[in-house]
PDB file of C-alpha atoms and ligand atoms in Angstrom:
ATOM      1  CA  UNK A   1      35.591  49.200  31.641  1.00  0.00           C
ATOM      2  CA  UNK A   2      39.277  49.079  33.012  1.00  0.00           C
ATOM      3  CA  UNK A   3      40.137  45.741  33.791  1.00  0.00           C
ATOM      4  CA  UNK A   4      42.059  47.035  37.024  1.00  0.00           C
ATOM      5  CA  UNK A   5      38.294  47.908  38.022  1.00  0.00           C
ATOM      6  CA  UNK A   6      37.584  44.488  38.115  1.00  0.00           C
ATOM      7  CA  UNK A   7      40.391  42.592  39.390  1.00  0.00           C
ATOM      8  CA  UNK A   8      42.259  42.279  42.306  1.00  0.00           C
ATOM      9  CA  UNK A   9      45.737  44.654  42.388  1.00  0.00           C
ATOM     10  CA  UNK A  10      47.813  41.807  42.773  1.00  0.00           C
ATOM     11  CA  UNK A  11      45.918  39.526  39.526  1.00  0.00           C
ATOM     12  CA  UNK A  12      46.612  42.593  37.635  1.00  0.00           C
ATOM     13  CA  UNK A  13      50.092  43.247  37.862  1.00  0.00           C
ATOM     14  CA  UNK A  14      50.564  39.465  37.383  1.00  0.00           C
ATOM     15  CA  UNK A  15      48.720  39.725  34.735  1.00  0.00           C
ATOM     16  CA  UNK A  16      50.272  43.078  33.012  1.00  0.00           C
ATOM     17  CA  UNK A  17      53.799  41.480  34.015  1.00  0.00           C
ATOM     18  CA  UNK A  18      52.836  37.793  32.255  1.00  0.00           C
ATOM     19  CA  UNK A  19      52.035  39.917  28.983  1.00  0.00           C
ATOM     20  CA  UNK A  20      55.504  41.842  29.080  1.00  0.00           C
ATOM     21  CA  UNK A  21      56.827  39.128  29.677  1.00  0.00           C
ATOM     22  CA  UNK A  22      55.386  36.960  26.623  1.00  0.00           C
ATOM     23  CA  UNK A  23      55.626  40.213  24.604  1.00  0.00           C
ATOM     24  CA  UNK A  24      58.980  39.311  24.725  1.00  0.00           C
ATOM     25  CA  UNK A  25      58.921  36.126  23.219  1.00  0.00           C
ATOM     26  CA  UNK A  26      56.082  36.667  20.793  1.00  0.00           C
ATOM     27  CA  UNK A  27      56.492  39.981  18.655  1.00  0.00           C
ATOM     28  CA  UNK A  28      53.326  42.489  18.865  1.00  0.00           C
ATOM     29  CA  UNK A  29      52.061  40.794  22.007  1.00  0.00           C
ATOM     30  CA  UNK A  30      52.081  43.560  24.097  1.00  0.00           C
ATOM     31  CA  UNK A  31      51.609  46.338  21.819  1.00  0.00           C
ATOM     32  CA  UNK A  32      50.633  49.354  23.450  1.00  0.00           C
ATOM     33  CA  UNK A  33      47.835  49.846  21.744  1.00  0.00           C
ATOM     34  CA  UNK A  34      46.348  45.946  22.196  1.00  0.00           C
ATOM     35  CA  UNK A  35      43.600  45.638  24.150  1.00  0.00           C
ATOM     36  CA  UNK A  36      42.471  43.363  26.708  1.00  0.00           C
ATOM     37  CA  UNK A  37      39.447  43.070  26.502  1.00  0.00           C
ATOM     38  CA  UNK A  38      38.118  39.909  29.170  1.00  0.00           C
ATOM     39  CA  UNK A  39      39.905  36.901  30.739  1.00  0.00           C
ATOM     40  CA  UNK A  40      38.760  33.111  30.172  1.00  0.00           C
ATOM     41  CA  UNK A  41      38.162  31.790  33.555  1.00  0.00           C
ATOM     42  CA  UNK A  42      36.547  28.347  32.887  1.00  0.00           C
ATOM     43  CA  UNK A  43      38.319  24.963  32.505  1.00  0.00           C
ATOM     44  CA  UNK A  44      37.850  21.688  31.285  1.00  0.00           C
ATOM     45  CA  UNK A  45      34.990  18.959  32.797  1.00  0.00           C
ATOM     46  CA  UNK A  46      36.657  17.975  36.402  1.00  0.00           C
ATOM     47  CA  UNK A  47      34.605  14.979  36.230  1.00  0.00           C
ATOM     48  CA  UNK A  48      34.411  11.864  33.950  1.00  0.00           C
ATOM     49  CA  UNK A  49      31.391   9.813  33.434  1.00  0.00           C
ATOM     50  CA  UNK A  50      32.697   6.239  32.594  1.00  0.00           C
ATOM     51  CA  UNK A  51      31.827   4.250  29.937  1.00  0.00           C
ATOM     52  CA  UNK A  52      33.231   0.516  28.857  1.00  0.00           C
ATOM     53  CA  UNK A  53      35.350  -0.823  26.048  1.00  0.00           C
ATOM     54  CA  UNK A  54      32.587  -0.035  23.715  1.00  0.00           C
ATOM     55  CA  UNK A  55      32.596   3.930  25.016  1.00  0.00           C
ATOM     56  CA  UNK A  56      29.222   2.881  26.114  1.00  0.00           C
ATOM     57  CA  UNK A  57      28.141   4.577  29.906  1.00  0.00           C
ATOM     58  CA  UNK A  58      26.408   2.385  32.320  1.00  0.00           C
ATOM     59  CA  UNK A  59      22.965   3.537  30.857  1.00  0.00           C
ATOM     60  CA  UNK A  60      22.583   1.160  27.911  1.00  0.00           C
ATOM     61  CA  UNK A  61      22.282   3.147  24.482  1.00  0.00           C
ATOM     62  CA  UNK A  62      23.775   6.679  26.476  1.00  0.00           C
ATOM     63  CA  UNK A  63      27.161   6.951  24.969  1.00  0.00           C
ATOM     64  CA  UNK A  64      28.894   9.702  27.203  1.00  0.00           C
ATOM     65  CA  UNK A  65      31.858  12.118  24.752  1.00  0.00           C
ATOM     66  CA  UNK A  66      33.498  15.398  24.497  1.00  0.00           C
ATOM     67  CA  UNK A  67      34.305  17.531  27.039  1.00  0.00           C
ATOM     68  CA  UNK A  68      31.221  17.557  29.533  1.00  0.00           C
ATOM     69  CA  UNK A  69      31.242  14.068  29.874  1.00  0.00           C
ATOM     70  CA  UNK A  70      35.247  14.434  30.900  1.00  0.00           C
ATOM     71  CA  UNK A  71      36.859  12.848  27.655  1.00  0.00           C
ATOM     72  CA  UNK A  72      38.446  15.774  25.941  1.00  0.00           C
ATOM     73  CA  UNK A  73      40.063  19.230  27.254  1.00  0.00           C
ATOM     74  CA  UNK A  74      39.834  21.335  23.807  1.00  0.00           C
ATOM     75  CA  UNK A  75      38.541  21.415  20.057  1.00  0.00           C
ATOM     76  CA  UNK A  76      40.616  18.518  18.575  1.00  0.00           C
ATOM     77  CA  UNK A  77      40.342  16.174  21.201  1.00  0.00           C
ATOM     78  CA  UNK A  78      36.957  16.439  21.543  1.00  0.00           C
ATOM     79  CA  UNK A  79      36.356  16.091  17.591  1.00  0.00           C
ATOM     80  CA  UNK A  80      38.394  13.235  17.764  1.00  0.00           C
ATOM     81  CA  UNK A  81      36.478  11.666  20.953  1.00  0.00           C
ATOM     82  CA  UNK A  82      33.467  11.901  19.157  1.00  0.00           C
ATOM     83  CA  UNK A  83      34.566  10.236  15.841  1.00  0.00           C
ATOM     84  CA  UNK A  84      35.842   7.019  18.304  1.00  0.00           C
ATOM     85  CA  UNK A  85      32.141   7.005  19.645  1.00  0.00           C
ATOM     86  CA  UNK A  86      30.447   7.499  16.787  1.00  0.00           C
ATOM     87  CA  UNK A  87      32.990   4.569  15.350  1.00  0.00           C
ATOM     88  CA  UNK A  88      31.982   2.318  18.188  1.00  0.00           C
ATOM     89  CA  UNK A  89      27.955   3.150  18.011  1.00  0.00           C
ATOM     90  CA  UNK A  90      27.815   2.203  14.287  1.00  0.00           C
ATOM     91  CA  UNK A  91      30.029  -0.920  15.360  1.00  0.00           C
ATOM     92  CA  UNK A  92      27.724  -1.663  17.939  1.00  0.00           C
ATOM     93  CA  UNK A  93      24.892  -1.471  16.210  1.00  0.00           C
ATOM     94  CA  UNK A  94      25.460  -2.125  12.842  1.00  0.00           C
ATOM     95  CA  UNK A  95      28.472  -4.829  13.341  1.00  0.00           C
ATOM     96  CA  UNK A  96      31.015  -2.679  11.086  1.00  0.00           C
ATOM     97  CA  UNK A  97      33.729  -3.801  12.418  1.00  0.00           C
ATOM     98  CA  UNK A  98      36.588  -2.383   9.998  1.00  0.00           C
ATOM     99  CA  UNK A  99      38.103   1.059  11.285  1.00  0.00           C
ATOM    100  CA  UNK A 100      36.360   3.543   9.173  1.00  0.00           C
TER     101      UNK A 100
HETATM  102  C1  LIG B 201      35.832  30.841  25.723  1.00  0.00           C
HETATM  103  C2  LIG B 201      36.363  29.501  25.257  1.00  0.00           C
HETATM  104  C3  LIG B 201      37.499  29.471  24.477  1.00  0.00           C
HETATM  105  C4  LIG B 201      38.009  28.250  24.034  1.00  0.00           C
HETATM  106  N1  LIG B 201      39.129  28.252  23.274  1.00  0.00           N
HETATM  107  C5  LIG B 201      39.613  27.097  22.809  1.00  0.00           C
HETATM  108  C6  LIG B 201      40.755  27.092  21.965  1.00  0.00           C
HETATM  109  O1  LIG B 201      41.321  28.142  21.610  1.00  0.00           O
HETATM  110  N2  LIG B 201      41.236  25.890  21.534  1.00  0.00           N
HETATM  111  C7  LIG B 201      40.635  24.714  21.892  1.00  0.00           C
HETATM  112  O2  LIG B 201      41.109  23.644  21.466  1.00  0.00           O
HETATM  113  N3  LIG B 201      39.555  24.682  22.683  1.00  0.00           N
HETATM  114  C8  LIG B 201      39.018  25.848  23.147  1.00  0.00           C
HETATM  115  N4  LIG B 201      37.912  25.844  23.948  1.00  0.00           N
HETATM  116  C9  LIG B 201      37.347  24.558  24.348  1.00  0.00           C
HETATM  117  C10 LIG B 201      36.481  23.954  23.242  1.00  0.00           C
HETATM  118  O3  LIG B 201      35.546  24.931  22.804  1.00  0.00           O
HETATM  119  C11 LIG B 201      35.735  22.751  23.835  1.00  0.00           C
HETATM  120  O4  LIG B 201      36.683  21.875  24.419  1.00  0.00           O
HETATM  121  C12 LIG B 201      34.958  22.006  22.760  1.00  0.00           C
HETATM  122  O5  LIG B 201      34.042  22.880  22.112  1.00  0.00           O
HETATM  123  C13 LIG B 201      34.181  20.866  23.393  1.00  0.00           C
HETATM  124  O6  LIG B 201      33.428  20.247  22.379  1.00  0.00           O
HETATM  125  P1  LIG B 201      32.238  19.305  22.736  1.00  0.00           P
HETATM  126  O7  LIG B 201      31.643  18.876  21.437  1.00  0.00           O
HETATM  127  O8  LIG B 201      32.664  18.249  23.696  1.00  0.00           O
HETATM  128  O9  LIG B 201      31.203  20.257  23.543  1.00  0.00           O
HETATM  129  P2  LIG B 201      30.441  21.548  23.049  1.00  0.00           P
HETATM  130  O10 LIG B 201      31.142  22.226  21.918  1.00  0.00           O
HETATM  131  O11 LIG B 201      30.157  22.330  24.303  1.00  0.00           O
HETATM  132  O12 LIG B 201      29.082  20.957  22.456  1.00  0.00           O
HETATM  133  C14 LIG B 201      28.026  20.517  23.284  1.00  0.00           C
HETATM  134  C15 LIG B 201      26.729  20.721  22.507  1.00  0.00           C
HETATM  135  O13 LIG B 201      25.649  20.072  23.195  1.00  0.00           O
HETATM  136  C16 LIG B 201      24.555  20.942  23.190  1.00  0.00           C
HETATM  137  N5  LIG B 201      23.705  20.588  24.332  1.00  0.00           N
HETATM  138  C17 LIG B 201      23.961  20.793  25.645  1.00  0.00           C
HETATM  139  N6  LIG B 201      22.961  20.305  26.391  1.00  0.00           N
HETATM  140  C18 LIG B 201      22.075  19.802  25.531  1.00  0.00           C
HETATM  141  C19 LIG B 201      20.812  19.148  25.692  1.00  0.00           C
HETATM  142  N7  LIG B 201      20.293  18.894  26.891  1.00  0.00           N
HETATM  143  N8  LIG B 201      20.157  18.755  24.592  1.00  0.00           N
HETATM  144  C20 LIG B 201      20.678  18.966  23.359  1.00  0.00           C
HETATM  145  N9  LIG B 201      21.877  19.565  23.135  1.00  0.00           N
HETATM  146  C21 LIG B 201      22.544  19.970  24.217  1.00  0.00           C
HETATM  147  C22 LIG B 201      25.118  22.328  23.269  1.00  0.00           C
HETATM  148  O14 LIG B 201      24.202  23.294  22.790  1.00  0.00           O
HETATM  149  C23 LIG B 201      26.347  22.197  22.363  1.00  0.00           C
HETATM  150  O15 LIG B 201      26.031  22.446  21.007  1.00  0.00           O
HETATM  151  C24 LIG B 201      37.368  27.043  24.398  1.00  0.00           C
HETATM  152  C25 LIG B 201      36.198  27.078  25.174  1.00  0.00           C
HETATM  153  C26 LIG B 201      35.697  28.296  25.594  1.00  0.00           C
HETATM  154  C27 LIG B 201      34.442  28.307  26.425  1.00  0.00           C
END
């Protein structure tokens, strides 16, 4: 399906303009024979459950992490989120207190 089927005249022409544009900066980008092939239209948690010091929520043994629970906005941060909880959930309950 053509993609100027789906959209809106004026989000296409941004959009074909934003890709000449970066096909400028970034070699290949905009080859004319790249395809384009859907758009990612979701975003990051806009809400944050909140947990104490110990990354611990309000619910005693739920520990909230990652990106649903409004910690982390990508694949690193998230990863890294959940080694902290999983650091302070063997702390908590095993009274490791060294970082691992
Ligand atoms: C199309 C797309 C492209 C992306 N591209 C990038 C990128 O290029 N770079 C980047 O850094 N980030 C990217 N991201 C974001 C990245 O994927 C997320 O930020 C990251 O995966 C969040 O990790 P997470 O562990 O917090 O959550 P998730 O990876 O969503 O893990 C949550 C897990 O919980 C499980 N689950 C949900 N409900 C329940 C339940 N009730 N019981 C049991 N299990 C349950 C799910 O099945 C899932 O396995 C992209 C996301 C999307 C959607």
């Amino acid at each position: 399906m053509n993609m100027r089927e789906v959209l809106p005249e004026f989000m296409s022409e941004a959009i074909c303009e934003g890709m000449q544009a970066f096909g400028k900066k970034m070699k290949a980008f905009a080859h004319p024979e790249a395809v384009f092939t859907g758009f990612e239209t979701r975003s990051s948690s806009p809400v944050r459950m909140p947990r104490n010091e110990g990354y611990m929520s309000n619910i005693e043994g739920l520990y909230p992490a990652g990106e649903g629970a409004g910690y982390a906005g990508g694949i690193t941060s998230a990863a890294v989120d959940g080694i902290e909880v999983a650091e302070a959930i063997i702390q908590n309950y095993c009274g490791i207190k060294e970082n691992l």
